[in-house]
Amino acid sequence: MRKEGEKFIPIGLNLSEFIFVTKLNTLLAFASLALASCESRSDIEVANEKNILVIGNSNEPKGLDPHLVSGVLESNIIRALFEGLVVDHPSMDSTSVDGVAIRDQIQHSDDFTEWTFPLNPEAKWSDGHPVTAHDFVFSYQRLLSPDPNWPAKYAEMLYFLKNGEAYHRNKYGQLLCSTDPDFPLEWDRLKNANFDGDDKIVPSKYLGKDYSSLNERERQRFLKYLNDSETPDFEVLNQKNFDYQEASIANQKIFFNSIGLDHLDKEQLVFLRENLKLLDWSEHVSPEIQQLVVDRLISHHELGKPNLWNQAKVGVEAINDHTLKITLRGPTPFLLEITKHYTWYPVPKHVVLKHGEMNTAYSSPWTRLENIVSNGAFKLKTWRTNHLLEVERNPHYWDAKNVKLDGIRYMPINNYYTETRMFGDDQLHLTYTVPSELIPMAKRKYSDQLRQESYVGTRFLRVNTLNEPFNNPKVRRAFALAIDQEAICEKILQGGQKPASGIVPPFGDYVVPGLIHFDPEQAKALLKESGYESTSSFPDIDLLTTNSDSGLREAEALQAMWQKHLGIKVRIQQREWTTYLQKQYDSDYDIVVAGWIGDYLDPTTFLEMWVSGGGNNNTGWSSKVFEDLLRKAEHTADIPTRMGILSEAEKTMMKDTPVLPIYWYTTNYLMRPEVKNWHPLLLNNHPFKFVELQKN
């Protein structure tokens, strides 16, 4: 064994051979050092050399199927892999450039209800198959599937299509009657019949109550269907084996009207056919028409409730392989903005059906690494769960020659402190965000790399309006006016956020009504007017939030404000993300912290979610006046007039205050200087095909 520092001549070598070997070993040692030096380069230096953008992306994506995901982090990946009819301009909001459709050749009717999209014949899937209008029709039919087991949370984005909502929500009456040109009554006169059911009179909500004990507001819900002398029995209505055929007339009326025509089974419809007066048909609907409607519904059940896609005549049609026609439920001048959302992207019909049925959901292997086919500027290269996801150039992309990057690496870093440290250690080009606590540090240390930009989104509180005391709008408004929004923005967030006076943030030509602001004296007066002379009589209230540190800080600030300005103690209830969401869906909360980022640049992306039965409402609140204004705007083509109607709709909503606005969002993130053609955009939906890395 050679001791450290000793030199020796190996057996079998003469002196000259030894000198040669020694020189060779020296050269190899220098080469090894050089290699080590290369390997010690930062991740970003290596990525720059390979022309790969490395970005933080918050968490592991739940999937890559554009019809099934609903998160921002998934959309960041999908925007690289897939492409819709048009694409965001890299630097200008509300501006579109060519996608699958040829932008300058798109045509629309004068009232913006019919649009024709000529498709680029060079558009191809990443396996070389052409992208056709039939892929779009297939995709929209797939997303709108009425199958109750189809978990497409964003199907409502396609409700702009004529009859899209009716098809998706199984509105059988509308599909079987309104689309028949020979039906003897116009749908506008028939549609007010009780097809949907009335969720305000569902018997289970009144379990344990006596009808005579209901307050005036609650009784009014029932008087629409009952005579003065009729009294429903909630105990009987809530029996497990409730026999509607033998029930009292009052109980029968509540039973059928709470369910609605579209949701009755065949046996119930057959009974109703002989007792048509049990249902609220509204005026103008004769007994003959009532009979005809019920007969059609019964016939549909007898046929096995077949899929009604062809009957529905949903407003999407392939004129030929490269021409798509879209017909909308009303004037939609902002349609191009909507089609930039990934729910409007096509999926490859030939690949989806190869690996399952049209509506095979998460069990379908079509989005696995070895199977997925996409039509965007990039295709999937690597997906290592909880480690990284990487995309690379798609050679079949129609505009491949103008794509700047060779790839994008998405890092699922769910700890934003870790992400900020990784940025400082030259491991990321871009962070997903900068946590509010680190913004002061980022301003000092990364002043030239910190981006603080406007973002179309609102932070707010949902209120459960079904339960006391929040069934009183004065109580809800008192809680809203007791929030010191400016203090939250300046002392807690520090990211340039602004106090929110409503649910729709200011952008474009929209005029914000501005009804909510910090006013503790008015808040106290409203609470007193609502009947709470002393807060000691106020019920116990829970504030639901997520189990994050930032969520707790925000909740504690709200808790302190309500204690200070209203004298009301509120308990904080933290839950992990899945439970947090489920409790909202189940209406199992008092107040819950929430937020909404716009899906497109139009106020309706913030207003439509509050309609009765909306999948993101979850407050129990509804307003006919509010929804009538939305429908009025929906049929208004003049843009300034339409914006005024939408502003009036928001004003109607905020007077009732089912949500309590806190602040309007901004984006705060870090970006390295070599990243070019990445500009501030209100929706933060950056088109990756234009992004490039500047070489030193």
XYZ file of C-alpha atoms in Angstrom:
696
model
C 0.000 0.000 0.000
C 1.393 3.335 -1.080
C 1.539 5.965 1.567
C 0.264 9.402 0.854
C 2.867 11.536 -1.024
C 5.173 8.717 -2.158
C 6.074 8.284 -5.830
C 6.912 5.001 -7.458
C 7.548 3.509 -10.879
C 4.987 0.792 -11.669
C 6.479 -2.640 -12.380
C 6.926 -3.268 -16.094
C 7.499 0.395 -17.139
C 10.858 1.966 -17.986
C 11.623 5.582 -17.103
C 10.555 7.098 -20.457
C 7.287 5.137 -20.350
C 6.724 6.288 -16.794
C 7.253 9.952 -17.817
C 4.710 9.530 -20.658
C 2.115 7.957 -18.358
C 2.706 10.678 -15.785
C 2.104 13.387 -18.403
C -1.002 11.565 -19.590
C -2.346 11.326 -16.051
C -1.670 15.029 -15.570
C -3.599 15.868 -18.732
C -6.466 13.626 -17.617
C -6.447 15.321 -14.230
C -6.721 18.748 -15.873
C -9.515 17.443 -18.106
C -11.263 16.080 -15.043
C -10.938 19.444 -13.319
C -12.296 21.187 -16.401
C -15.227 18.780 -16.498
C -15.857 19.343 -12.811
C -15.742 23.064 -13.474
C -18.362 22.655 -16.223
C -20.539 20.551 -13.959
C -20.347 23.186 -11.244
C -22.155 25.644 -13.481
C -25.546 26.709 -12.155
C -28.735 25.070 -13.335
C -29.676 28.278 -15.120
C -26.368 28.469 -17.010
C -26.901 24.935 -18.264
C -30.556 25.668 -19.115
C -29.575 28.835 -20.974
C -27.105 26.858 -23.051
C -29.812 24.302 -23.863
C -32.366 27.081 -24.509
C -34.767 25.696 -21.878
C -36.919 27.985 -19.733
C -37.109 26.801 -16.098
C -40.107 28.027 -14.103
C -41.693 27.375 -10.733
C -45.217 26.023 -11.135
C -46.555 25.752 -7.592
C -47.487 22.081 -7.407
C -47.851 18.765 -9.196
C -50.475 19.063 -11.965
C -53.654 17.048 -11.395
C -53.665 16.132 -15.082
C -53.186 17.416 -18.621
C -56.669 16.865 -20.055
C -57.904 20.389 -20.946
C -61.476 19.294 -20.205
C -60.854 18.006 -16.696
C -58.396 20.360 -15.009
C -59.348 23.710 -13.521
C -56.201 25.226 -12.013
C -53.763 27.956 -12.980
C -50.753 25.668 -12.678
C -52.294 23.161 -15.123
C -53.180 25.957 -17.540
C -49.520 27.061 -17.611
C -48.598 23.652 -19.039
C -51.645 23.247 -21.273
C -50.967 26.608 -22.955
C -47.637 25.216 -24.120
C -49.004 21.835 -25.224
C -52.297 22.860 -26.834
C -53.598 25.711 -28.940
C -57.089 27.121 -29.440
C -58.684 29.044 -32.267
C -56.651 32.163 -31.466
C -53.689 32.939 -29.202
C -52.956 35.801 -26.793
C -50.791 38.596 -28.137
C -47.490 38.531 -26.194
C -47.710 42.153 -25.023
C -51.231 43.552 -25.622
C -54.346 42.635 -23.644
C -57.612 41.954 -25.511
C -55.651 41.297 -28.705
C -55.469 38.011 -30.584
C -53.130 36.471 -33.122
C -53.396 33.350 -35.255
C -53.978 30.049 -33.523
C -55.555 27.082 -35.267
C -57.813 29.644 -36.936
C -56.545 32.315 -39.329
C -57.253 35.492 -37.361
C -57.763 37.919 -40.247
C -60.260 35.614 -41.948
C -62.593 35.144 -38.966
C -66.070 36.517 -39.670
C -69.094 37.263 -37.497
C -72.677 38.434 -37.938
C -73.618 42.030 -37.185
C -75.072 41.024 -33.818
C -72.055 38.837 -32.875
C -74.164 35.672 -32.525
C -72.706 33.705 -35.469
C -68.985 33.282 -36.061
C -67.084 31.475 -38.798
C -63.505 30.312 -38.199
C -61.370 29.299 -41.212
C -58.788 26.843 -39.866
C -55.168 26.722 -40.941
C -54.753 23.628 -43.172
C -51.170 23.360 -41.877
C -52.332 22.896 -38.263
C -51.355 19.390 -37.113
C -51.291 17.260 -34.012
C -47.882 16.292 -32.688
C -48.251 12.872 -34.357
C -48.699 14.533 -37.762
C -52.485 14.113 -38.046
C -54.306 17.260 -39.237
C -56.304 19.339 -36.775
C -59.818 19.664 -38.196
C -63.116 21.342 -37.392
C -64.394 17.885 -36.433
C -61.868 17.832 -33.565
C -63.446 21.017 -32.204
C -67.000 19.676 -32.497
C -65.919 16.458 -30.766
C -64.152 18.447 -28.046
C -67.103 20.700 -27.273
C -69.515 17.764 -27.225
C -67.119 15.965 -24.898
C -66.733 18.857 -22.474
C -70.500 19.474 -22.351
C -71.363 15.841 -21.717
C -74.430 15.559 -19.433
C -73.077 12.318 -17.965
C -73.307 12.820 -14.155
C -70.016 10.928 -13.742
C -68.154 13.275 -16.100
C -66.098 15.549 -13.781
C -65.663 18.560 -16.079
C -65.700 21.491 -13.651
C -65.339 24.071 -16.398
C -68.167 22.954 -18.695
C -69.945 26.225 -17.923
C -67.339 28.037 -20.039
C -69.117 26.624 -23.104
C -72.569 27.809 -22.046
C -72.041 30.685 -24.477
C -72.855 28.158 -27.212
C -76.508 28.088 -28.200
C -78.207 25.285 -26.216
C -74.889 24.376 -24.612
C -76.247 24.776 -21.084
C -79.482 22.943 -21.907
C -77.538 19.953 -23.242
C -75.029 19.844 -20.386
C -77.612 20.235 -17.622
C -80.092 17.745 -19.098
C -82.816 20.324 -19.627
C -85.006 17.759 -21.321
C -88.037 19.999 -21.667
C -86.070 22.662 -23.515
C -84.308 20.159 -25.769
C -87.487 18.251 -26.644
C -89.677 21.302 -27.180
C -87.690 24.420 -28.096
C -85.655 22.746 -30.856
C -88.778 21.391 -32.566
C -89.968 23.933 -35.166
C -93.408 22.310 -35.141
C -93.984 22.636 -31.403
C -97.201 24.684 -30.991
C -95.885 27.138 -28.354
C -92.806 29.359 -28.474
C -90.162 28.489 -25.920
C -90.109 32.064 -24.581
C -93.691 31.498 -23.362
C -93.129 27.947 -22.128
C -89.752 28.364 -20.416
C -91.233 29.811 -17.208
C -92.933 26.520 -16.405
C -91.248 24.697 -13.537
C -88.731 22.557 -15.419
C -85.752 23.022 -13.080
C -87.394 22.699 -9.676
C -87.213 25.195 -6.826
C -84.308 24.618 -4.449
C -85.736 27.153 -1.980
C -88.584 24.791 -1.049
C -86.646 21.513 -0.887
C -88.228 19.745 2.137
C -84.897 18.611 3.619
C -84.009 22.264 4.301
C -86.983 22.489 6.649
C -86.490 19.244 8.502
C -87.598 19.636 12.118
C -89.598 22.794 11.406
C -93.327 23.405 11.428
C -94.839 25.348 8.541
C -96.700 27.653 10.928
C -93.404 28.625 12.592
C -91.748 29.882 9.393
C -91.020 33.578 9.127
C -92.686 35.709 6.479
C -89.723 35.510 4.096
C -89.697 31.701 4.234
C -93.474 31.378 3.849
C -93.432 33.516 0.718
C -91.340 30.838 -0.985
C -94.175 28.343 -0.572
C -97.145 30.603 -1.265
C -96.188 30.668 -4.931
C -97.386 27.061 -5.119
C -100.033 26.807 -2.379
C -103.468 28.192 -1.691
C -103.902 30.090 1.568
C -105.617 27.129 3.186
C -102.984 24.552 2.157
C -100.306 23.582 4.672
C -97.373 21.261 3.879
C -96.107 18.845 6.510
C -92.280 18.783 6.511
C -92.135 15.748 8.755
C -94.150 13.722 6.242
C -92.283 15.151 3.234
C -88.975 14.086 4.779
C -90.038 10.512 5.452
C -87.722 7.978 3.818
C -90.616 6.190 2.117
C -92.691 9.272 1.325
C -95.681 8.202 -0.790
C -96.457 11.150 -3.051
C -99.447 9.373 -4.579
C -101.252 9.169 -1.236
C -100.022 12.498 0.128
C -102.066 15.622 0.735
C -102.460 18.111 -2.112
C -100.150 20.567 -0.330
C -97.434 17.954 0.100
C -97.824 16.838 -3.522
C -97.438 20.417 -4.775
C -94.264 20.959 -2.742
C -92.886 17.572 -3.791
C -93.337 18.099 -7.548
C -92.388 21.769 -7.625
C -89.246 21.253 -5.559
C -88.067 18.627 -8.082
C -89.200 20.131 -11.401
C -90.272 18.493 -14.666
C -86.771 17.760 -15.966
C -85.854 15.777 -12.857
C -88.973 13.658 -12.394
C -88.728 9.956 -13.184
C -91.137 8.159 -15.504
C -93.487 6.994 -12.748
C -93.733 10.503 -11.320
C -94.408 11.959 -14.770
C -97.178 9.435 -15.407
C -98.829 10.458 -12.124
C -98.409 14.156 -12.974
C -100.042 13.637 -16.376
C -103.285 12.892 -14.537
C -102.739 15.724 -12.038
C -101.314 18.592 -14.085
C -102.511 21.269 -11.657
C -99.999 20.113 -9.047
C -97.187 21.836 -10.965
C -96.610 25.539 -11.535
C -96.863 25.960 -15.300
C -96.917 29.776 -15.288
C -99.390 31.602 -17.475
C -99.921 31.121 -21.227
C -99.497 27.337 -21.020
C -102.785 25.616 -21.828
C -103.694 22.168 -20.459
C -103.180 20.771 -23.970
C -99.618 22.071 -24.093
C -98.989 20.832 -20.549
C -100.137 17.377 -21.614
C -97.908 17.478 -24.695
C -94.834 18.448 -22.666
C -95.356 15.653 -20.135
C -95.995 13.125 -22.923
C -92.706 14.033 -24.587
C -90.819 13.653 -21.331
C -92.443 10.265 -20.683
C -91.561 9.130 -24.212
C -87.943 10.163 -23.652
C -87.802 7.993 -20.523
C -89.413 5.059 -22.350
C -86.696 5.254 -25.010
C -84.056 4.867 -22.296
C -83.174 8.595 -22.055
C -80.933 8.580 -25.162
C -78.218 11.211 -25.615
C -79.797 14.363 -27.068
C -76.746 15.918 -28.753
C -78.326 15.847 -32.217
C -81.684 16.946 -30.850
C -80.063 19.779 -28.894
C -78.533 21.444 -31.953
C -75.735 22.911 -29.834
C -74.138 25.874 -31.585
C -71.016 24.265 -33.035
C -70.761 22.830 -36.539
C -68.030 21.607 -38.870
C -68.914 23.119 -42.253
C -66.007 21.138 -43.691
C -62.638 19.904 -42.437
C -61.222 23.418 -42.164
C -64.241 25.617 -41.421
C -65.848 25.821 -37.987
C -69.136 27.633 -37.371
C -70.130 28.733 -33.871
C -73.620 29.968 -32.960
C -74.045 31.691 -29.596
C -76.930 32.094 -27.167
C -76.710 35.873 -27.530
C -74.459 38.675 -28.802
C -70.899 37.934 -27.720
C -68.491 40.531 -29.128
C -65.733 39.204 -26.828
C -65.860 35.621 -28.146
C -62.204 35.632 -29.211
C -61.218 36.410 -25.617
C -63.213 33.424 -24.400
C -61.742 30.997 -26.933
C -58.268 31.680 -25.550
C -59.295 29.758 -22.426
C -58.111 26.150 -22.503
C -61.648 24.769 -22.204
C -62.144 25.898 -25.804
C -59.015 24.083 -27.020
C -59.427 20.964 -29.146
C -58.380 17.509 -28.001
C -57.315 14.810 -30.522
C -60.429 12.794 -31.309
C -58.432 9.954 -32.834
C -56.265 9.556 -29.717
C -58.976 10.037 -27.087
C -61.151 7.348 -28.694
C -58.182 5.031 -29.150
C -57.721 4.920 -25.383
C -61.331 4.953 -24.184
C -64.802 6.362 -24.743
C -65.487 10.039 -25.381
C -66.166 10.660 -21.704
C -63.681 8.296 -20.112
C -62.283 10.558 -17.417
C -59.183 10.215 -15.264
C -58.837 6.492 -15.950
C -58.121 7.210 -19.619
C -54.424 6.784 -20.471
C -54.544 9.209 -23.412
C -52.670 11.938 -21.494
C -49.852 9.667 -20.299
C -46.355 10.482 -21.505
C -46.270 7.593 -23.963
C -49.706 8.396 -25.462
C -50.414 12.113 -25.329
C -50.778 14.017 -28.594
C -51.120 17.805 -28.623
C -51.304 20.631 -31.159
C -49.396 23.450 -29.472
C -45.920 24.828 -29.941
C -44.528 22.148 -27.601
C -45.085 18.476 -26.839
C -44.596 16.515 -23.637
C -41.044 15.223 -23.146
C -40.715 14.187 -19.485
C -43.100 13.867 -16.551
C -41.532 12.779 -13.270
C -44.193 13.064 -10.582
C -43.410 15.654 -7.894
C -40.046 16.351 -9.515
C -40.446 18.029 -12.883
C -42.437 18.158 -16.092
C -40.662 19.145 -19.298
C -41.935 19.973 -22.768
C -39.960 20.248 -25.994
C -40.515 21.743 -29.431
C -43.329 20.212 -31.461
C -41.864 19.697 -34.970
C -45.375 19.364 -36.445
C -46.551 22.717 -35.080
C -47.716 24.926 -37.965
C -45.539 27.876 -36.829
C -42.578 25.854 -35.518
C -40.011 28.079 -37.240
C -41.009 31.038 -35.063
C -40.951 29.212 -31.724
C -37.990 30.599 -29.768
C -37.452 28.094 -26.939
C -36.291 24.513 -27.285
C -38.155 23.513 -24.151
C -39.778 24.501 -20.861
C -39.162 22.825 -17.514
C -41.972 23.166 -14.958
C -40.906 22.690 -11.331
C -43.713 21.739 -8.874
C -42.437 23.767 -5.911
C -45.273 24.181 -3.445
C -43.176 25.927 -0.781
C -42.778 29.511 -1.959
C -39.938 30.190 0.491
C -38.057 27.309 -1.119
C -38.921 28.659 -4.555
C -37.543 32.110 -3.721
C -34.326 30.535 -2.409
C -33.983 28.443 -5.560
C -34.322 31.596 -7.652
C -31.532 33.189 -5.649
C -29.404 30.055 -6.164
C -29.764 30.320 -9.970
C -32.076 27.330 -10.289
C -35.106 29.107 -11.826
C -35.750 31.695 -14.516
C -39.184 32.510 -13.123
C -40.971 31.962 -9.841
C -44.660 31.204 -9.572
C -45.050 33.893 -6.922
C -43.330 35.721 -4.088
C -45.020 35.268 -0.686
C -46.096 38.522 0.918
C -43.664 38.089 3.818
C -40.716 37.997 1.408
C -41.714 40.987 -0.721
C -39.747 43.533 1.373
C -36.649 41.326 1.035
C -37.245 40.871 -2.700
C -37.496 44.642 -3.144
C -34.066 45.027 -1.533
C -32.247 42.020 -2.967
C -33.913 41.588 -6.381
C -35.162 45.075 -7.148
C -34.554 44.709 -10.893
C -36.053 41.218 -11.061
C -39.191 41.633 -8.943
C -42.348 41.992 -11.031
C -45.472 43.509 -9.439
C -48.234 43.692 -12.025
C -51.988 44.154 -12.250
C -53.957 40.924 -12.299
C -57.669 40.526 -13.054
C -58.756 38.776 -9.879
C -60.593 39.432 -6.620
C -60.070 38.157 -3.082
C -63.369 37.900 -1.218
C -65.361 36.036 1.416
C -68.285 33.792 0.551
C -71.139 34.005 3.039
C -73.605 31.181 3.679
C -76.870 33.067 3.169
C -78.967 29.993 3.991
C -78.199 30.097 7.706
C -78.771 32.658 10.427
C -77.538 35.287 10.979
C -76.246 35.647 7.400
C -79.670 35.166 5.856
C -80.046 38.863 6.751
C -78.398 41.127 4.111
C -77.816 43.869 6.707
C -75.662 41.491 8.771
C -73.679 40.521 5.672
C -73.137 44.144 4.740
C -72.088 45.012 8.293
C -69.371 42.363 8.138
C -68.231 43.716 4.741
C -67.985 47.336 5.916
C -66.031 46.307 9.021
C -63.091 45.020 6.951
C -60.184 47.477 6.804
C -59.141 46.465 3.308
C -56.391 49.044 2.976
C -54.690 47.793 6.147
C -54.709 44.241 4.768
C -53.182 45.425 1.483
C -50.495 47.629 2.995
C -49.559 45.848 6.214
C -50.044 42.193 5.372
C -49.806 41.741 1.608
C -47.400 44.521 0.522
C -47.727 43.460 -3.105
C -49.480 46.469 -4.603
C -52.989 45.048 -4.116
C -55.892 47.522 -3.987
C -58.980 47.526 -1.719
C -61.903 45.945 -3.598
C -65.187 47.858 -3.741
C -66.957 45.052 -5.596
C -66.560 41.614 -7.114
C -65.437 42.792 -10.597
C -61.969 44.411 -10.688
C -61.493 47.537 -12.821
C -60.328 46.921 -16.383
C -61.184 48.034 -19.902
C -64.387 50.061 -20.309
C -66.158 48.572 -17.304
C -67.300 51.050 -14.642
C -67.064 49.576 -11.144
C -70.142 50.471 -9.021
C -67.939 50.926 -5.933
C -70.455 50.075 -3.203
C -68.188 48.425 -0.606
C -65.630 50.322 1.462
C -64.365 50.401 5.045
C -66.973 52.164 7.198
C -67.040 50.829 10.782
C -69.704 53.286 11.971
C -72.112 52.288 9.222
C -71.277 48.636 9.941
C -72.300 49.070 13.597
C -75.513 50.843 12.571
C -76.459 48.041 10.159
C -75.817 45.417 12.804
C -78.108 47.312 15.191
C -80.790 47.614 12.494
C -80.616 43.867 11.932
C -81.847 43.271 15.480
C -78.608 42.708 17.370
C -78.682 45.459 19.980
C -76.054 43.529 21.907
C -73.399 41.416 20.260
C -73.558 39.059 23.215
C -76.633 37.566 21.562
C -74.827 37.042 18.259
C -74.544 33.358 17.231
C -71.203 31.561 17.135
C -69.477 32.158 13.792
C -66.672 30.221 12.090
C -64.345 31.598 9.412
C -63.168 28.789 7.133
C -59.775 29.031 5.429
C -56.974 26.790 4.165
C -54.240 25.333 6.360
C -51.502 27.604 4.974
C -49.538 30.120 7.037
C -50.646 33.002 4.812
C -54.261 31.838 5.091
C -54.007 31.934 8.872
C -52.494 35.444 8.912
C -55.266 36.751 6.678
C -57.946 35.067 8.811
C -56.451 36.453 12.018
C -56.533 39.976 10.576
C -60.228 39.609 9.669
C -60.961 38.096 13.066
C -59.357 41.074 14.821
C -61.251 43.610 12.666
C -64.666 42.112 13.371
C -63.832 41.951 17.076
C -62.679 45.579 17.101
C -65.364 47.175 14.930
C -68.407 44.963 15.628
C -67.578 43.400 18.954
C -68.128 39.953 17.436
C -65.812 37.034 18.113
C -65.222 34.784 15.142
C -63.465 31.423 15.352
C -60.954 30.424 12.691
C -61.391 27.006 11.141
C -58.402 25.816 9.067
C -58.771 22.794 6.793
C -56.567 21.135 4.182
C -57.425 22.008 0.578
C -59.734 19.112 -0.320
C -61.812 19.438 2.856
C -61.840 23.224 2.475
C -63.410 22.869 -0.975
C -65.846 20.137 0.043
C -67.217 22.162 2.948
C -68.059 24.944 0.490
C -69.792 22.550 -1.910
C -71.802 21.159 1.026
C -72.696 24.639 2.356
C -71.054 23.546 5.608
C -69.595 26.906 6.615
C -70.518 30.388 7.886
C -67.910 32.533 6.116
C -65.123 31.243 3.903
C -62.062 32.937 2.406
C -62.006 32.596 -1.394
C -60.758 34.203 -4.588
C -61.421 34.266 -8.302
C -59.120 34.952 -11.231
C -60.790 36.009 -14.471
C -60.929 33.393 -17.203
C -61.273 36.046 -19.911
C -61.379 39.834 -20.113
C -65.062 40.544 -19.629
C -67.058 41.278 -16.444
C -69.227 38.192 -16.973
C -66.335 35.970 -15.868
C -66.935 37.409 -12.358
C -70.733 37.775 -12.520
C -72.022 34.598 -14.160
C -70.712 32.456 -11.308
C -73.370 33.856 -8.926
C -76.444 32.675 -10.831
C -78.769 30.238 -9.085
C -77.339 26.735 -9.341
C -73.956 27.991 -10.559
C -71.180 25.522 -9.785
C -69.058 28.210 -8.107
C -71.826 30.059 -6.260
C -72.036 27.959 -3.074
C -73.591 30.827 -1.082
C -77.260 29.911 -1.357
C -77.883 33.402 -2.752
C -79.834 34.094 -5.904
C -81.655 37.054 -7.378
C -84.112 37.169 -10.259
C -83.333 40.865 -10.794
C -79.608 40.070 -11.015
C -80.111 37.193 -13.444
C -82.569 39.182 -15.575
C -79.917 41.889 -15.963
C -77.342 39.282 -16.993
C -79.750 37.909 -19.604
C -80.480 41.452 -20.798
C -76.762 42.094 -21.228
C -76.474 38.748 -22.985
C -78.846 40.010 -25.689
C -77.269 43.459 -26.034
C -74.794 43.926 -28.881
C -73.887 47.581 -28.206
C -70.773 47.385 -26.025
C -71.172 50.575 -23.875
C -74.847 49.767 -23.222
C -73.950 46.204 -22.337
C -71.247 47.340 -19.888
C -73.763 49.627 -18.196
C -76.208 46.745 -17.738
C -73.488 44.531 -16.264
C -72.490 47.318 -13.871
C -76.117 47.529 -12.756
C -76.144 43.759 -12.234
C -73.077 43.982 -9.994
C -74.690 46.839 -8.078
C -77.758 44.650 -7.474
C -75.560 41.847 -6.194
C -73.382 43.978 -3.938
C -76.419 45.605 -2.298
C -77.384 42.103 -1.157
C -73.733 41.332 -0.309
C -73.584 37.515 -0.578
C -69.813 37.987 -0.891
C -67.563 40.394 0.991
C -64.833 41.915 -1.238
C -61.374 42.299 0.282
C -58.856 43.262 -2.404
C -58.056 43.148 -6.096
C -55.129 40.914 -6.933
C -51.729 41.679 -8.334
C -49.066 39.225 -9.472
C -45.751 39.252 -7.613
C -42.975 37.096 -9.009
C -39.261 37.062 -9.815
C -37.855 36.888 -13.349
C -34.256 36.754 -14.568
C -33.095 39.410 -17.060
C -32.310 36.935 -19.873
C -36.019 36.084 -20.225
C -37.320 38.186 -23.100
C -40.705 38.840 -24.713
C -42.472 38.197 -21.402
C -44.668 41.244 -20.834
C -47.263 42.227 -18.217
C -50.683 40.791 -19.120
C -53.829 41.254 -17.060
C -54.653 37.546 -17.076
C -51.007 36.477 -16.740
C -51.585 33.964 -19.568
C -48.284 34.307 -21.377
C -48.051 32.629 -24.807
C -44.890 30.548 -24.508
C -44.292 30.350 -28.260
C -43.034 33.972 -28.212
C -40.818 33.756 -25.106
C -37.050 33.572 -25.619
C -33.816 33.429 -23.641
C -31.231 36.049 -24.459
C -27.793 34.527 -25.011
C -24.810 36.231 -23.389
